[in-house]
PDB file of C-alpha atoms in Angstrom:
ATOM      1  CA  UNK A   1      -4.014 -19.098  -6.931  1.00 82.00           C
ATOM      2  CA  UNK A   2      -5.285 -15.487  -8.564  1.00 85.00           C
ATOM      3  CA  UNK A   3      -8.518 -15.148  -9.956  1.00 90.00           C
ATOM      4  CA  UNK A   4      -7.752 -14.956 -13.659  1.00 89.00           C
ATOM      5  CA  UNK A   5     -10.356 -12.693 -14.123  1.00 91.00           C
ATOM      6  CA  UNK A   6      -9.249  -9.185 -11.913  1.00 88.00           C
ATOM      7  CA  UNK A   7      -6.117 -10.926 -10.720  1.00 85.00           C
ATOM      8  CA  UNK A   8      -7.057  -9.151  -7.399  1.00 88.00           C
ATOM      9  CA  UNK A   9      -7.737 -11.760  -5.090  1.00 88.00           C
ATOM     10  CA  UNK A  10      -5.763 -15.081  -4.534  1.00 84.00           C
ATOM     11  CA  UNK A  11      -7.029 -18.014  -3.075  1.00 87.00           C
ATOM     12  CA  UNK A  12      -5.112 -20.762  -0.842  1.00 84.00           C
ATOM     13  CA  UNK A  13      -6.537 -23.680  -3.483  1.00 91.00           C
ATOM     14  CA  UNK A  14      -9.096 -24.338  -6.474  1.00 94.00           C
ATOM     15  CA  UNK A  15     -11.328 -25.402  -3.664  1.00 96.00           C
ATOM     16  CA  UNK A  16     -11.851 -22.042  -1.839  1.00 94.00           C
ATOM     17  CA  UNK A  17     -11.860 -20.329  -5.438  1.00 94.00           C
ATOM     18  CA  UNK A  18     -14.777 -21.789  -6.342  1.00 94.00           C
ATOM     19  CA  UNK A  19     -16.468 -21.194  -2.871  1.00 95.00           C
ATOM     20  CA  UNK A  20     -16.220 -17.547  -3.325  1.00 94.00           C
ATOM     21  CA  UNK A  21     -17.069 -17.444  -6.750  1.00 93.00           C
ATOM     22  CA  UNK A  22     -20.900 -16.294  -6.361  1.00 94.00           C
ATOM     23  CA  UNK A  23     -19.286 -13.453  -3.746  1.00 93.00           C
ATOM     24  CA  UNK A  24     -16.821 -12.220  -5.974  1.00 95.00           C
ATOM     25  CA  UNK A  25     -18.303 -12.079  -9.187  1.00 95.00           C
ATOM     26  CA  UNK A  26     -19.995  -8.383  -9.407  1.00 96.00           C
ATOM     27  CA  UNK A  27     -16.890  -7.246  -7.327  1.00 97.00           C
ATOM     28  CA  UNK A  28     -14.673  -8.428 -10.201  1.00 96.00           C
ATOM     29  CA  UNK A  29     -16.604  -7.731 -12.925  1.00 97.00           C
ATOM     30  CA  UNK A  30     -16.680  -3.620 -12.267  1.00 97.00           C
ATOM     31  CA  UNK A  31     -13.071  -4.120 -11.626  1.00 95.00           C
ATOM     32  CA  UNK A  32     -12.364  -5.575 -15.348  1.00 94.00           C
ATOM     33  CA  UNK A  33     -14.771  -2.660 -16.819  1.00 95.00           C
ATOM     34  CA  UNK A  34     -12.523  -0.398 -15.184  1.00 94.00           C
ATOM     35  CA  UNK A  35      -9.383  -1.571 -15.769  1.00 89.00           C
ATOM     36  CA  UNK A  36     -10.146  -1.759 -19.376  1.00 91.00           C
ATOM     37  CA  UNK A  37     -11.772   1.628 -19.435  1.00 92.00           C
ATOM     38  CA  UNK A  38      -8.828   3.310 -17.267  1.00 86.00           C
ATOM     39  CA  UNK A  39      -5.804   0.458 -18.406  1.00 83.00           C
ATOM     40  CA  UNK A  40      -3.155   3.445 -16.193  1.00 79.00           C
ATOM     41  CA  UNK A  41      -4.596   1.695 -13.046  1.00 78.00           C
ATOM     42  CA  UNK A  42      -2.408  -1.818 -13.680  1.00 76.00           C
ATOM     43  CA  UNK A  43       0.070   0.394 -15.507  1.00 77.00           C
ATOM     44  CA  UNK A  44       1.678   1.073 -11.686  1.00 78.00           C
ATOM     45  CA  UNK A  45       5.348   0.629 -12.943  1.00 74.00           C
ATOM     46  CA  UNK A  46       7.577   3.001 -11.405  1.00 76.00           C
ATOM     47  CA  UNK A  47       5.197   5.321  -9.984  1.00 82.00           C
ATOM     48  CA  UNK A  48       6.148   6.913  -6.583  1.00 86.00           C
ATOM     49  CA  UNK A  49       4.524   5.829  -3.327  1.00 86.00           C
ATOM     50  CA  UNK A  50       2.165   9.112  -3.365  1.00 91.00           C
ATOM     51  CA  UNK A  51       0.960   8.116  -6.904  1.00 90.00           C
ATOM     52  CA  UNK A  52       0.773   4.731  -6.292  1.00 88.00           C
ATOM     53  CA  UNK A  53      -1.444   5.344  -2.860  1.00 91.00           C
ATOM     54  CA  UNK A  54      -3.750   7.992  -5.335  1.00 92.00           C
ATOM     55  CA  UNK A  55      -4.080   5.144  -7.545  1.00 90.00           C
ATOM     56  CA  UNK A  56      -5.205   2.584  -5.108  1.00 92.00           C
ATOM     57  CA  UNK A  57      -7.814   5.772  -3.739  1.00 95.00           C
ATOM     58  CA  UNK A  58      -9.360   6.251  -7.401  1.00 94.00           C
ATOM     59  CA  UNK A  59      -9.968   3.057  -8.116  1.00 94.00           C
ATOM     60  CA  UNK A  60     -11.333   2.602  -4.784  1.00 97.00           C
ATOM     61  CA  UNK A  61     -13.725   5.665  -5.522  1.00 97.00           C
ATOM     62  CA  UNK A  62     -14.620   4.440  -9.126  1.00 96.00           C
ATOM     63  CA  UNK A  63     -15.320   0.675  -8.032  1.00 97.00           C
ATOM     64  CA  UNK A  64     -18.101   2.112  -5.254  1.00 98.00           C
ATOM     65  CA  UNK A  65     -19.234   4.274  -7.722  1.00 97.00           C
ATOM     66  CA  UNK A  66     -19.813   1.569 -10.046  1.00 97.00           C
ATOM     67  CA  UNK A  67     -20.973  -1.352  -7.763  1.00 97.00           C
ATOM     68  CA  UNK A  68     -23.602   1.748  -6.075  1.00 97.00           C
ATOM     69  CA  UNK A  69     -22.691   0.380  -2.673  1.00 97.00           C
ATOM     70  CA  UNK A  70     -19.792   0.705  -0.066  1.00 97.00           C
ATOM     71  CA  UNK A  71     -17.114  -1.664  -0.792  1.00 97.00           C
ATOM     72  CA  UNK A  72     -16.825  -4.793   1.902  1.00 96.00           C
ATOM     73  CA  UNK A  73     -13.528  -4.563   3.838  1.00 94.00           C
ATOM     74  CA  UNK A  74     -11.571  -7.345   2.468  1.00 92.00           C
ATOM     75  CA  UNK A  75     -12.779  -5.363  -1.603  1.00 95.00           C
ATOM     76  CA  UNK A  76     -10.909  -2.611  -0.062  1.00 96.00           C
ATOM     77  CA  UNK A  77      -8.166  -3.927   1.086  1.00 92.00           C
ATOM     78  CA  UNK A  78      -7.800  -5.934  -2.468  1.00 92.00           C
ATOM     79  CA  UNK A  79      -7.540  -2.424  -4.005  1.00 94.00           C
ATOM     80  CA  UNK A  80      -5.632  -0.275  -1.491  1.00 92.00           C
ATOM     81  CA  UNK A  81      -3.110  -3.456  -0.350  1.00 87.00           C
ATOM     82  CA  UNK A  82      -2.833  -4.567  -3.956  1.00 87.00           C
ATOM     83  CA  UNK A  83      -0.268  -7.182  -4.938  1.00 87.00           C
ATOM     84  CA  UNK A  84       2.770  -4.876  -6.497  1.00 88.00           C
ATOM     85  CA  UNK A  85       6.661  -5.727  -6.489  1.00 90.00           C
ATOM     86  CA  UNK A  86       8.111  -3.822  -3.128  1.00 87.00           C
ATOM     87  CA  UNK A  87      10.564  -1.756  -5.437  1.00 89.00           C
ATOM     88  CA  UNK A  88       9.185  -0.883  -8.838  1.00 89.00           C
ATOM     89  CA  UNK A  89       5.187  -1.523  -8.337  1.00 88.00           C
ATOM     90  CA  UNK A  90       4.791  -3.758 -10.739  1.00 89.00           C
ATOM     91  CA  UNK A  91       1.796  -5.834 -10.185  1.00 85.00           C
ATOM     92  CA  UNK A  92       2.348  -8.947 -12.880  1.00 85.00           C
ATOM     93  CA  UNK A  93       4.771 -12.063 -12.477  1.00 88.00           C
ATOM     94  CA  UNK A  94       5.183 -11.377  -8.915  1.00 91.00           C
ATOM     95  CA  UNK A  95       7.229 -13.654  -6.677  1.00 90.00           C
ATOM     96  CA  UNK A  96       5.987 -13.513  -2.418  1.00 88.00           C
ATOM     97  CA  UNK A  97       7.789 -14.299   0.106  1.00 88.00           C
ATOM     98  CA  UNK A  98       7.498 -17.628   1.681  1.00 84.00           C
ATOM     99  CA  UNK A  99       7.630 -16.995   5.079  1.00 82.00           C
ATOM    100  CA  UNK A 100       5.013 -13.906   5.666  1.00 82.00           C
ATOM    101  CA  UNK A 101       2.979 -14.264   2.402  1.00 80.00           C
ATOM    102  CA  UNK A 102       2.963 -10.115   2.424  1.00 82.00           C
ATOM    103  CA  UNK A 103       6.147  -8.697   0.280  1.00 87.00           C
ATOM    104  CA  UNK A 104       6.379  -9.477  -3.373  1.00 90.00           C
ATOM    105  CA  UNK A 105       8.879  -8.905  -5.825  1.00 92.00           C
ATOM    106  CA  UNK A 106       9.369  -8.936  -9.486  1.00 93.00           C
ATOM    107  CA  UNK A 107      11.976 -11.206 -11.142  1.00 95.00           C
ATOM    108  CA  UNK A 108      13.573  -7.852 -11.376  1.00 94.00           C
ATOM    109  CA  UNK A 109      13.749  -7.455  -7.735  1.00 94.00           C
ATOM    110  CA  UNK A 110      13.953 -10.493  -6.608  1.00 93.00           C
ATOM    111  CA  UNK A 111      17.082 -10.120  -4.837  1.00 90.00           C
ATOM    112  CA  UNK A 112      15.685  -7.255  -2.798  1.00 87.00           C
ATOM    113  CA  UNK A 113      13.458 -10.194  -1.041  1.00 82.00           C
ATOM    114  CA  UNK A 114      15.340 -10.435   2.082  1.00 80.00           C
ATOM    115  CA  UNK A 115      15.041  -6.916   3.109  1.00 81.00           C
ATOM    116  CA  UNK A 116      11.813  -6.369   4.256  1.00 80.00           C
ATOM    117  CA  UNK A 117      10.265  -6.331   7.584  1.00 82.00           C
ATOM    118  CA  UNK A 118       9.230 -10.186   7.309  1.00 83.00           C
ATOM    119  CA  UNK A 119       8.948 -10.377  11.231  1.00 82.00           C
ATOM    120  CA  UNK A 120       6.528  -8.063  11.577  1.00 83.00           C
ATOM    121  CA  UNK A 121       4.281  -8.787   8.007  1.00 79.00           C
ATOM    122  CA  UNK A 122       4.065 -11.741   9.225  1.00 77.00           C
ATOM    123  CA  UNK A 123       2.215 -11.103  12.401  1.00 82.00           C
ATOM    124  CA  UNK A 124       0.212  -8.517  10.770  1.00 76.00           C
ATOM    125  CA  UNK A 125      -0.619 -11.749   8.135  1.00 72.00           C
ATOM    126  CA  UNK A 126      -1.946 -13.942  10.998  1.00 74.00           C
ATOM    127  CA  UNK A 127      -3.907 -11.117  12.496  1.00 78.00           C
ATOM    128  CA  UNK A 128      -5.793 -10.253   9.389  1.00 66.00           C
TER     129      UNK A 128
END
């Protein structure tokens, strides 16, 4: 469950969603200001891991500068860890895998879902 709002966080169930609500709003508000105001951050289609890593570091930059604080840990890792297909980086219609929760794939991809490092997302899932 994504909030429908930034689509930067997802939530295990309605329940928790609503439970972070009050904590997440300012977060996700400056990130829909700047997403509308610079749309090339979700337009991450195709770009090469040193763009897409740039990316992740502007919009980092921007959201601090906006929010006039240093982001919280997990606000950073929503930006720099951002949900994006494996492949192309395609961050809509994404499909995860079941079994470590941490590599995602377009319908595009999908195929390409078996060969990632599942073993070892996965215990870097349960330690986070």
């Amino acid at each position: 469950l994504t909030c429908d709002q930034c689509k930067m966080i997802s939530y295990c169930g309605e329940k928790h969603k609503q439970m972070h609500y009050t904590q997440h709003m300012e977060f996700c508000a400056v990130i829909q200001k700047l997403l509308k105001s610079y749309p090339y951050f979700w337009a991450t289609l195709e770009l090469n891991l040193e763009d897409w890593i740039q990316s992740r570091k502007e919009l980092v930059h921007l959201t601090k500068q906006e929010l006039s604080r240093a982001l919280k840990p997990y606000e950073e890792q929503m930006i720099t860890l951002a949900k994006s297909c494996n492949i192309c980086r395609r961050q809509e219609d994404l499909i995860s895998c079941w079994r470590c929760f941490s590599a995602n794939y377009c319908p595009h991809h999908i195929d390409d879902i078996q060969k990632h490092n599942c073993q070892e997302l996965r215990l870097c899932y349960h330690i986070d």
